[in-house]
Amino acid sequence: MVKVAIFDYGAGNIFSLKNSLERAGATVDVINTFDKPNHYSGLLLPGVGNFDPAIKSIHEHSKTQFQEYVGSETPVLGICLGMEMFFDKSEEGHEKGLSVIDGEVIELPHTMKIPHMGWNNLEIKKSGKILQGVTDGSWVYFVHSFRAKPASNDVITAESDYGIKVPAVVEKDNFFGTQFHPEKSGKVGNLMIENFLQECKK
Amino acid sequence: MTLTKRIIPCLDVKGGRVVKGLHFKSIKDAGDPVELAKKYSDEGADELVFLDITASEEQRETIKTLVRKVASVINIPFTVGGGVNSLEDARNILLNGADKVGINTGAIKNPKLLTELMEIFGRQCVVVAIDAKRNYDLKENVNVFSDNGKKFWFEVFIYGGKKETGIDAINWAKKAQKLGAGEILLTSIDKDGTKDGYDIILTREVVKSTSIPVIASGGCGKPDDMVEIFEESGVDAALAASIFHYHENGVEDVKKHLREQQIPVRL
């Protein structure tokens, strides 16, 4: 059985994510510090809260840096805000990001309703580990006001159209990010959670 | 393609059971909340709204348990409202598995609550629920509309439709957005339970006056009512209860019908 951890910034619903991981067969711990030994096969950065408080909650409770904790082995799935934290900085706050993927996070264009909230479909750009078995055009549930702007488009495996092309799935080494919420995206979301757990088992 | 229109079954919960009323009164039993939630999620509902219509202090714990149970059987977004008056109430709901919290009376009495919630949980978690009713007694500083030659304004009601506030619903919607709401759940008290169709004027005006997503609620009796409200108001989502609870229409059938009428939905 695969054992993973969800990092809790203390700001919202992580119950649904925990639940969807458990339904997919994982054992799940909720952690709030990186100072204890990492005996997990995978880590999840959930998609609830705001950029600065979330980043601060990592630094305030941990002497150990995020990169030290996960190294280049532990697969990490960042969801929504969790994915935004992978980058260098965000227009949502002033804190530095985790900087595991080059690029920044910027506001969605004001020509559209913000937040981008609801079901939108994926345009798959290239095969990715999280996207195994996911059909092009699948509907997933988004709710966000910011979007990633990676330094290199190579990390983008799927996009979604919301006036502009929004990076929907990014992958780099052991870091996987979804701008949408797989734990809220019905069957196709479950599939992506299962794909991530497969990576954790490797 | 861009966002689909969302179809949202609503569970009004009282004493642990789903109930349905008319004009917010005379309620009857409609089933078990956990069973219905799972069924709707499996049938392709885009989201679920759960309103605790008793929301008394003693029942807080019961509701917490119920929210957890519902959240554990669905894999779609989930809004919980009813009796949210403080940050603590909201936190309780969000930490037990809800994605968004609906606030009505609590926001009217303490508008800053919307801002505080937005700052902690993010705007997307904050749904302002507005219950509005046509008032034919005109006064100053309200947005006046007319229907069949009669003039009226939309007044906000609180305490589950029991108490008028004198507040104009259009003005309140704009203010709630400024304060921190990320979505508006807009219910017409006049239409609630009538199966007569949504209040098009109310919905259209709130959609026009704000730039956050709006959910139309109150009055849906058939799939064509949804077609009408999407076409006539540009609203983002349609909420309904009776048509789903009493098996008049399955969620999937409703969405197929909408798709046939060129409404973009997830199937």
PDB file of C-alpha atoms in Angstrom, chain B residues 7-242:
ATOM      1  CA  ILE B   7     -26.152  22.293 -13.109  1.00  0.00           C
ATOM      2  CA  ILE B   8     -26.399  22.191  -9.337  1.00  0.00           C
ATOM      3  CA  PRO B   9     -28.792  20.042  -7.330  1.00  0.00           C
ATOM      4  CA  CYS B  10     -29.580  21.582  -3.952  1.00  0.00           C
ATOM      5  CA  LEU B  11     -30.144  19.751  -0.711  1.00  0.00           C
ATOM      6  CA  ASP B  12     -32.143  21.736   1.835  1.00  0.00           C
ATOM      7  CA  VAL B  13     -31.481  19.864   5.042  1.00  0.00           C
ATOM      8  CA  LYS B  14     -33.561  19.975   8.177  1.00  0.00           C
ATOM      9  CA  GLY B  15     -33.234  17.552  11.081  1.00  0.00           C
ATOM     10  CA  GLY B  16     -30.874  15.365   9.072  1.00  0.00           C
ATOM     11  CA  ARG B  17     -33.294  14.936   6.149  1.00  0.00           C
ATOM     12  CA  VAL B  18     -33.575  16.624   2.769  1.00  0.00           C
ATOM     13  CA  VAL B  19     -36.742  18.704   2.625  1.00  0.00           C
ATOM     14  CA  LYS B  20     -38.365  20.908   0.030  1.00  0.00           C
ATOM     15  CA  GLY B  21     -40.620  23.871   0.554  1.00  0.00           C
ATOM     16  CA  LEU B  22     -42.775  26.381  -1.249  1.00  0.00           C
ATOM     17  CA  HIS B  23     -41.898  30.080  -0.944  1.00  0.00           C
ATOM     18  CA  PHE B  24     -39.558  28.971   1.868  1.00  0.00           C
ATOM     19  CA  LYS B  25     -42.534  27.506   3.816  1.00  0.00           C
ATOM     20  CA  SER B  26     -44.656  24.290   4.047  1.00  0.00           C
ATOM     21  CA  ILE B  27     -41.856  21.773   3.725  1.00  0.00           C
ATOM     22  CA  LYS B  28     -41.983  18.066   2.919  1.00  0.00           C
ATOM     23  CA  ASP B  29     -39.502  15.191   3.154  1.00  0.00           C
ATOM     24  CA  ALA B  30     -37.399  14.410   0.090  1.00  0.00           C
ATOM     25  CA  GLY B  31     -34.888  11.811   1.265  1.00  0.00           C
ATOM     26  CA  ASP B  32     -31.540  11.047   2.827  1.00  0.00           C
ATOM     27  CA  PRO B  33     -28.861  13.688   2.159  1.00  0.00           C
ATOM     28  CA  VAL B  34     -25.939  11.269   1.802  1.00  0.00           C
ATOM     29  CA  GLU B  35     -27.787   8.963  -0.614  1.00  0.00           C
ATOM     30  CA  LEU B  36     -29.047  11.850  -2.730  1.00  0.00           C
ATOM     31  CA  ALA B  37     -25.629  13.520  -2.794  1.00  0.00           C
ATOM     32  CA  LYS B  38     -23.941  10.361  -4.045  1.00  0.00           C
ATOM     33  CA  LYS B  39     -26.618   9.762  -6.643  1.00  0.00           C
ATOM     34  CA  TYR B  40     -26.347  13.292  -8.043  1.00  0.00           C
ATOM     35  CA  SER B  41     -22.556  13.199  -8.061  1.00  0.00           C
ATOM     36  CA  ASP B  42     -22.599   9.860  -9.926  1.00  0.00           C
ATOM     37  CA  GLU B  43     -25.219  11.126 -12.387  1.00  0.00           C
ATOM     38  CA  GLY B  44     -22.988  14.005 -13.446  1.00  0.00           C
ATOM     39  CA  ALA B  45     -24.056  16.969 -11.320  1.00  0.00           C
ATOM     40  CA  ASP B  46     -21.461  19.731 -11.689  1.00  0.00           C
ATOM     41  CA  GLU B  47     -21.608  20.782  -8.094  1.00  0.00           C
ATOM     42  CA  LEU B  48     -23.703  20.303  -4.992  1.00  0.00           C
ATOM     43  CA  VAL B  49     -25.224  22.846  -2.635  1.00  0.00           C
ATOM     44  CA  PHE B  50     -26.205  21.863   0.869  1.00  0.00           C
ATOM     45  CA  LEU B  51     -28.250  24.317   2.910  1.00  0.00           C
ATOM     46  CA  ASP B  52     -28.812  23.695   6.590  1.00  0.00           C
ATOM     47  CA  ILE B  53     -32.198  25.326   6.954  1.00  0.00           C
ATOM     48  CA  THR B  54     -32.503  24.715  10.681  1.00  0.00           C
ATOM     49  CA  ALA B  55     -29.047  25.954  11.587  1.00  0.00           C
ATOM     50  CA  SER B  56     -29.574  26.241  15.307  1.00  0.00           C
ATOM     51  CA  GLU B  57     -26.716  26.159  17.788  1.00  0.00           C
ATOM     52  CA  GLU B  58     -27.539  22.677  19.131  1.00  0.00           C
ATOM     53  CA  GLN B  59     -27.395  21.213  15.660  1.00  0.00           C
ATOM     54  CA  ARG B  60     -23.912  22.468  14.771  1.00  0.00           C
ATOM     55  CA  GLU B  61     -22.284  19.143  15.600  1.00  0.00           C
ATOM     56  CA  THR B  62     -24.887  17.119  13.706  1.00  0.00           C
ATOM     57  CA  ILE B  63     -24.369  19.248  10.637  1.00  0.00           C
ATOM     58  CA  LYS B  64     -20.602  18.867  10.856  1.00  0.00           C
ATOM     59  CA  THR B  65     -20.961  15.086  10.804  1.00  0.00           C
ATOM     60  CA  LEU B  66     -23.409  15.244   7.927  1.00  0.00           C
ATOM     61  CA  VAL B  67     -21.143  17.526   5.890  1.00  0.00           C
ATOM     62  CA  ARG B  68     -18.317  15.031   6.386  1.00  0.00           C
ATOM     63  CA  LYS B  69     -20.495  12.123   5.311  1.00  0.00           C
ATOM     64  CA  VAL B  70     -21.693  13.893   2.196  1.00  0.00           C
ATOM     65  CA  ALA B  71     -18.180  15.067   1.307  1.00  0.00           C
ATOM     66  CA  SER B  72     -16.848  11.534   1.579  1.00  0.00           C
ATOM     67  CA  VAL B  73     -19.220  10.092  -1.054  1.00  0.00           C
ATOM     68  CA  ILE B  74     -18.894  12.755  -3.774  1.00  0.00           C
ATOM     69  CA  ASN B  75     -16.105  13.954  -6.050  1.00  0.00           C
ATOM     70  CA  ILE B  76     -17.522  17.263  -7.203  1.00  0.00           C
ATOM     71  CA  PRO B  77     -17.426  20.729  -5.614  1.00  0.00           C
ATOM     72  CA  PHE B  78     -19.569  21.185  -2.586  1.00  0.00           C
ATOM     73  CA  THR B  79     -21.001  24.374  -1.056  1.00  0.00           C
ATOM     74  CA  VAL B  80     -22.467  24.404   2.432  1.00  0.00           C
ATOM     75  CA  GLY B  81     -24.565  27.221   3.829  1.00  0.00           C
ATOM     76  CA  GLY B  82     -26.996  27.977   6.598  1.00  0.00           C
ATOM     77  CA  GLY B  83     -26.256  29.588   9.944  1.00  0.00           C
ATOM     78  CA  VAL B  84     -22.774  30.817   9.077  1.00  0.00           C
ATOM     79  CA  ASN B  85     -22.223  33.823  11.325  1.00  0.00           C
ATOM     80  CA  SER B  86     -18.553  33.746  12.163  1.00  0.00           C
ATOM     81  CA  LEU B  87     -15.121  32.752  10.917  1.00  0.00           C
ATOM     82  CA  GLU B  88     -15.339  29.785  13.233  1.00  0.00           C
ATOM     83  CA  ASP B  89     -18.599  28.580  11.634  1.00  0.00           C
ATOM     84  CA  ALA B  90     -17.011  28.848   8.204  1.00  0.00           C
ATOM     85  CA  ARG B  91     -13.835  27.091   9.282  1.00  0.00           C
ATOM     86  CA  ASN B  92     -15.877  24.236  10.751  1.00  0.00           C
ATOM     87  CA  ILE B  93     -17.642  23.719   7.465  1.00  0.00           C
ATOM     88  CA  LEU B  94     -14.551  24.019   5.279  1.00  0.00           C
ATOM     89  CA  LEU B  95     -12.449  21.721   7.439  1.00  0.00           C
ATOM     90  CA  ASN B  96     -15.157  19.080   7.326  1.00  0.00           C
ATOM     91  CA  GLY B  97     -15.121  18.727   3.583  1.00  0.00           C
ATOM     92  CA  ALA B  98     -16.938  21.667   2.008  1.00  0.00           C
ATOM     93  CA  ASP B  99     -15.175  23.634  -0.730  1.00  0.00           C
ATOM     94  CA  LYS B 100     -17.181  26.800  -0.360  1.00  0.00           C
ATOM     95  CA  VAL B 101     -19.246  28.334   2.343  1.00  0.00           C
ATOM     96  CA  GLY B 102     -22.544  30.091   1.669  1.00  0.00           C
ATOM     97  CA  ILE B 103     -23.311  33.114   3.834  1.00  0.00           C
ATOM     98  CA  ASN B 104     -26.569  34.991   3.936  1.00  0.00           C
ATOM     99  CA  THR B 105     -27.826  36.502   7.202  1.00  0.00           C
ATOM    100  CA  GLY B 106     -24.298  36.466   8.654  1.00  0.00           C
ATOM    101  CA  ALA B 107     -23.041  38.694   5.833  1.00  0.00           C
ATOM    102  CA  ILE B 108     -25.899  41.183   6.071  1.00  0.00           C
ATOM    103  CA  LYS B 109     -25.371  41.556   9.805  1.00  0.00           C
ATOM    104  CA  ASN B 110     -21.595  41.711   9.541  1.00  0.00           C
ATOM    105  CA  PRO B 111     -20.476  42.498   5.974  1.00  0.00           C
ATOM    106  CA  LYS B 112     -16.813  42.478   7.034  1.00  0.00           C
ATOM    107  CA  LEU B 113     -17.109  38.737   7.528  1.00  0.00           C
ATOM    108  CA  LEU B 114     -16.936  38.388   3.730  1.00  0.00           C
ATOM    109  CA  THR B 115     -13.609  40.223   3.691  1.00  0.00           C
ATOM    110  CA  GLU B 116     -12.177  38.230   6.577  1.00  0.00           C
ATOM    111  CA  LEU B 117     -13.162  34.948   4.956  1.00  0.00           C
ATOM    112  CA  MET B 118     -11.719  36.030   1.612  1.00  0.00           C
ATOM    113  CA  GLU B 119      -8.408  36.932   3.236  1.00  0.00           C
ATOM    114  CA  ILE B 120      -8.045  33.597   5.010  1.00  0.00           C
ATOM    115  CA  PHE B 121      -9.612  31.079   2.663  1.00  0.00           C
ATOM    116  CA  GLY B 122      -9.517  32.871  -0.661  1.00  0.00           C
ATOM    117  CA  ARG B 123     -12.336  34.488  -2.607  1.00  0.00           C
ATOM    118  CA  GLN B 124     -13.319  31.237  -4.294  1.00  0.00           C
ATOM    119  CA  CYS B 125     -14.488  29.823  -0.954  1.00  0.00           C
ATOM    120  CA  VAL B 126     -16.878  32.675  -0.275  1.00  0.00           C
ATOM    121  CA  VAL B 127     -20.389  32.416  -1.684  1.00  0.00           C
ATOM    122  CA  VAL B 128     -22.792  35.163  -0.756  1.00  0.00           C
ATOM    123  CA  ALA B 129     -26.330  33.781  -0.707  1.00  0.00           C
ATOM    124  CA  ILE B 130     -28.926  36.405  -1.519  1.00  0.00           C
ATOM    125  CA  ASP B 131     -32.630  35.718  -1.000  1.00  0.00           C
ATOM    126  CA  ALA B 132     -34.583  38.399  -2.847  1.00  0.00           C
ATOM    127  CA  LYS B 133     -38.244  39.238  -3.168  1.00  0.00           C
ATOM    128  CA  ARG B 134     -40.075  41.752  -5.316  1.00  0.00           C
ATOM    129  CA  ASN B 135     -41.271  44.748  -3.296  1.00  0.00           C
ATOM    130  CA  TYR B 136     -43.929  46.892  -5.008  1.00  0.00           C
ATOM    131  CA  ASP B 137     -43.614  49.631  -2.409  1.00  0.00           C
ATOM    132  CA  LEU B 138     -41.030  51.864  -4.106  1.00  0.00           C
ATOM    133  CA  LYS B 139     -38.510  53.945  -2.190  1.00  0.00           C
ATOM    134  CA  GLU B 140     -35.375  55.987  -2.849  1.00  0.00           C
ATOM    135  CA  ASN B 141     -32.021  54.554  -3.860  1.00  0.00           C
ATOM    136  CA  VAL B 142     -33.343  51.257  -5.117  1.00  0.00           C
ATOM    137  CA  ASN B 143     -33.130  49.767  -8.611  1.00  0.00           C
ATOM    138  CA  VAL B 144     -36.631  49.830 -10.043  1.00  0.00           C
ATOM    139  CA  PHE B 145     -37.873  47.324 -12.636  1.00  0.00           C
ATOM    140  CA  SER B 146     -41.239  46.610 -14.141  1.00  0.00           C
ATOM    141  CA  ASP B 147     -43.071  43.486 -15.176  1.00  0.00           C
ATOM    142  CA  ASN B 148     -46.561  43.548 -16.729  1.00  0.00           C
ATOM    143  CA  GLY B 149     -46.711  47.271 -16.090  1.00  0.00           C
ATOM    144  CA  LYS B 150     -46.112  46.960 -12.345  1.00  0.00           C
ATOM    145  CA  LYS B 151     -43.040  48.607 -10.825  1.00  0.00           C
ATOM    146  CA  PHE B 152     -40.991  47.000  -8.092  1.00  0.00           C
ATOM    147  CA  TRP B 153     -37.533  46.586  -6.586  1.00  0.00           C
ATOM    148  CA  PHE B 154     -35.784  43.519  -5.227  1.00  0.00           C
ATOM    149  CA  GLU B 155     -35.493  43.428  -1.455  1.00  0.00           C
ATOM    150  CA  VAL B 156     -33.022  41.203   0.428  1.00  0.00           C
ATOM    151  CA  PHE B 157     -34.541  38.910   3.053  1.00  0.00           C
ATOM    152  CA  ILE B 158     -32.686  37.151   5.866  1.00  0.00           C
ATOM    153  CA  TYR B 159     -33.377  34.391   8.375  1.00  0.00           C
ATOM    154  CA  GLY B 160     -34.494  31.934   5.702  1.00  0.00           C
ATOM    155  CA  GLY B 161     -36.813  34.399   3.995  1.00  0.00           C
ATOM    156  CA  LYS B 162     -38.548  35.434   7.214  1.00  0.00           C
ATOM    157  CA  LYS B 163     -37.210  38.941   7.749  1.00  0.00           C
ATOM    158  CA  GLU B 164     -37.041  41.863   5.331  1.00  0.00           C
ATOM    159  CA  THR B 165     -33.974  44.115   5.434  1.00  0.00           C
ATOM    160  CA  GLY B 166     -34.887  47.162   3.339  1.00  0.00           C
ATOM    161  CA  ILE B 167     -31.702  46.466   1.353  1.00  0.00           C
ATOM    162  CA  ASP B 168     -31.736  46.512  -2.440  1.00  0.00           C
ATOM    163  CA  ALA B 169     -30.538  43.155  -3.784  1.00  0.00           C
ATOM    164  CA  ILE B 170     -28.691  44.597  -6.791  1.00  0.00           C
ATOM    165  CA  ASN B 171     -26.784  47.062  -4.610  1.00  0.00           C
ATOM    166  CA  TRP B 172     -26.011  44.340  -2.083  1.00  0.00           C
ATOM    167  CA  ALA B 173     -24.695  42.001  -4.784  1.00  0.00           C
ATOM    168  CA  LYS B 174     -22.254  44.688  -5.979  1.00  0.00           C
ATOM    169  CA  LYS B 175     -21.178  45.472  -2.441  1.00  0.00           C
ATOM    170  CA  ALA B 176     -20.700  41.792  -1.549  1.00  0.00           C
ATOM    171  CA  GLN B 177     -18.427  41.364  -4.550  1.00  0.00           C
ATOM    172  CA  LYS B 178     -16.342  44.349  -3.457  1.00  0.00           C
ATOM    173  CA  LEU B 179     -16.115  43.001   0.073  1.00  0.00           C
ATOM    174  CA  GLY B 180     -14.785  39.608  -0.978  1.00  0.00           C
ATOM    175  CA  ALA B 181     -17.497  37.284  -2.278  1.00  0.00           C
ATOM    176  CA  GLY B 182     -16.335  35.028  -5.105  1.00  0.00           C
ATOM    177  CA  GLU B 183     -19.756  33.829  -6.179  1.00  0.00           C
ATOM    178  CA  ILE B 184     -23.428  34.714  -5.739  1.00  0.00           C
ATOM    179  CA  LEU B 185     -26.151  32.200  -5.003  1.00  0.00           C
ATOM    180  CA  LEU B 186     -29.221  34.164  -5.972  1.00  0.00           C
ATOM    181  CA  THR B 187     -32.616  32.864  -4.891  1.00  0.00           C
ATOM    182  CA  SER B 188     -35.964  34.342  -5.803  1.00  0.00           C
ATOM    183  CA  ILE B 189     -38.361  33.963  -2.885  1.00  0.00           C
ATOM    184  CA  ASP B 190     -41.281  34.753  -5.204  1.00  0.00           C
ATOM    185  CA  LYS B 191     -40.389  31.834  -7.432  1.00  0.00           C
ATOM    186  CA  ASP B 192     -39.110  29.337  -4.870  1.00  0.00           C
ATOM    187  CA  GLY B 193     -41.037  26.077  -5.059  1.00  0.00           C
ATOM    188  CA  THR B 194     -43.468  27.337  -7.721  1.00  0.00           C
ATOM    189  CA  LYS B 195     -41.939  25.319 -10.592  1.00  0.00           C
ATOM    190  CA  ASP B 196     -42.828  28.336 -12.635  1.00  0.00           C
ATOM    191  CA  GLY B 197     -39.364  29.163 -13.961  1.00  0.00           C
ATOM    192  CA  TYR B 198     -36.569  31.313 -12.557  1.00  0.00           C
ATOM    193  CA  ASP B 199     -36.918  35.067 -11.977  1.00  0.00           C
ATOM    194  CA  ILE B 200     -35.341  36.267 -15.211  1.00  0.00           C
ATOM    195  CA  ILE B 201     -35.306  39.975 -14.353  1.00  0.00           C
ATOM    196  CA  LEU B 202     -33.644  39.433 -10.981  1.00  0.00           C
ATOM    197  CA  THR B 203     -31.036  37.063 -12.389  1.00  0.00           C
ATOM    198  CA  ARG B 204     -30.235  39.160 -15.449  1.00  0.00           C
ATOM    199  CA  GLU B 205     -29.762  42.330 -13.388  1.00  0.00           C
ATOM    200  CA  VAL B 206     -27.450  40.704 -10.849  1.00  0.00           C
ATOM    201  CA  VAL B 207     -25.394  39.105 -13.647  1.00  0.00           C
ATOM    202  CA  LYS B 208     -25.142  42.504 -15.373  1.00  0.00           C
ATOM    203  CA  SER B 209     -24.139  44.335 -12.197  1.00  0.00           C
ATOM    204  CA  THR B 210     -21.373  42.002 -11.028  1.00  0.00           C
ATOM    205  CA  SER B 211     -18.361  40.242 -12.491  1.00  0.00           C
ATOM    206  CA  ILE B 212     -18.282  37.106 -10.349  1.00  0.00           C
ATOM    207  CA  PRO B 213     -20.152  33.875 -11.159  1.00  0.00           C
ATOM    208  CA  VAL B 214     -23.867  33.841 -10.361  1.00  0.00           C
ATOM    209  CA  ILE B 215     -26.032  30.800  -9.604  1.00  0.00           C
ATOM    210  CA  ALA B 216     -29.749  31.198 -10.372  1.00  0.00           C
ATOM    211  CA  SER B 217     -32.090  29.571  -7.888  1.00  0.00           C
ATOM    212  CA  GLY B 218     -35.793  29.322  -7.193  1.00  0.00           C
ATOM    213  CA  GLY B 219     -38.573  28.220  -9.508  1.00  0.00           C
ATOM    214  CA  CYS B 220     -37.130  25.474 -11.663  1.00  0.00           C
ATOM    215  CA  GLY B 221     -39.868  23.016 -12.615  1.00  0.00           C
ATOM    216  CA  LYS B 222     -38.513  21.548 -15.851  1.00  0.00           C
ATOM    217  CA  PRO B 223     -35.338  21.414 -17.946  1.00  0.00           C
ATOM    218  CA  ASP B 224     -36.644  24.151 -20.253  1.00  0.00           C
ATOM    219  CA  ASP B 225     -36.669  26.563 -17.312  1.00  0.00           C
ATOM    220  CA  MET B 226     -32.900  26.105 -17.197  1.00  0.00           C
ATOM    221  CA  VAL B 227     -32.587  26.647 -20.944  1.00  0.00           C
ATOM    222  CA  GLU B 228     -34.580  29.849 -20.543  1.00  0.00           C
ATOM    223  CA  ILE B 229     -32.564  31.271 -17.662  1.00  0.00           C
ATOM    224  CA  PHE B 230     -29.233  30.516 -19.372  1.00  0.00           C
ATOM    225  CA  GLU B 231     -30.392  32.125 -22.621  1.00  0.00           C
ATOM    226  CA  GLU B 232     -32.152  35.113 -21.075  1.00  0.00           C
ATOM    227  CA  SER B 233     -29.738  36.090 -18.318  1.00  0.00           C
ATOM    228  CA  GLY B 234     -26.273  34.755 -19.175  1.00  0.00           C
ATOM    229  CA  VAL B 235     -26.110  33.258 -15.676  1.00  0.00           C
ATOM    230  CA  ASP B 236     -23.262  30.801 -14.950  1.00  0.00           C
ATOM    231  CA  ALA B 237     -25.115  28.069 -13.130  1.00  0.00           C
ATOM    232  CA  ALA B 238     -28.642  26.897 -12.401  1.00  0.00           C
ATOM    233  CA  LEU B 239     -29.665  25.344  -9.123  1.00  0.00           C
ATOM    234  CA  ALA B 240     -32.697  23.122  -8.690  1.00  0.00           C
ATOM    235  CA  ALA B 241     -34.107  20.802  -6.082  1.00  0.00           C
ATOM    236  CA  SER B 242     -37.555  19.340  -6.729  1.00  0.00           C
TER     237      SER B 242
END
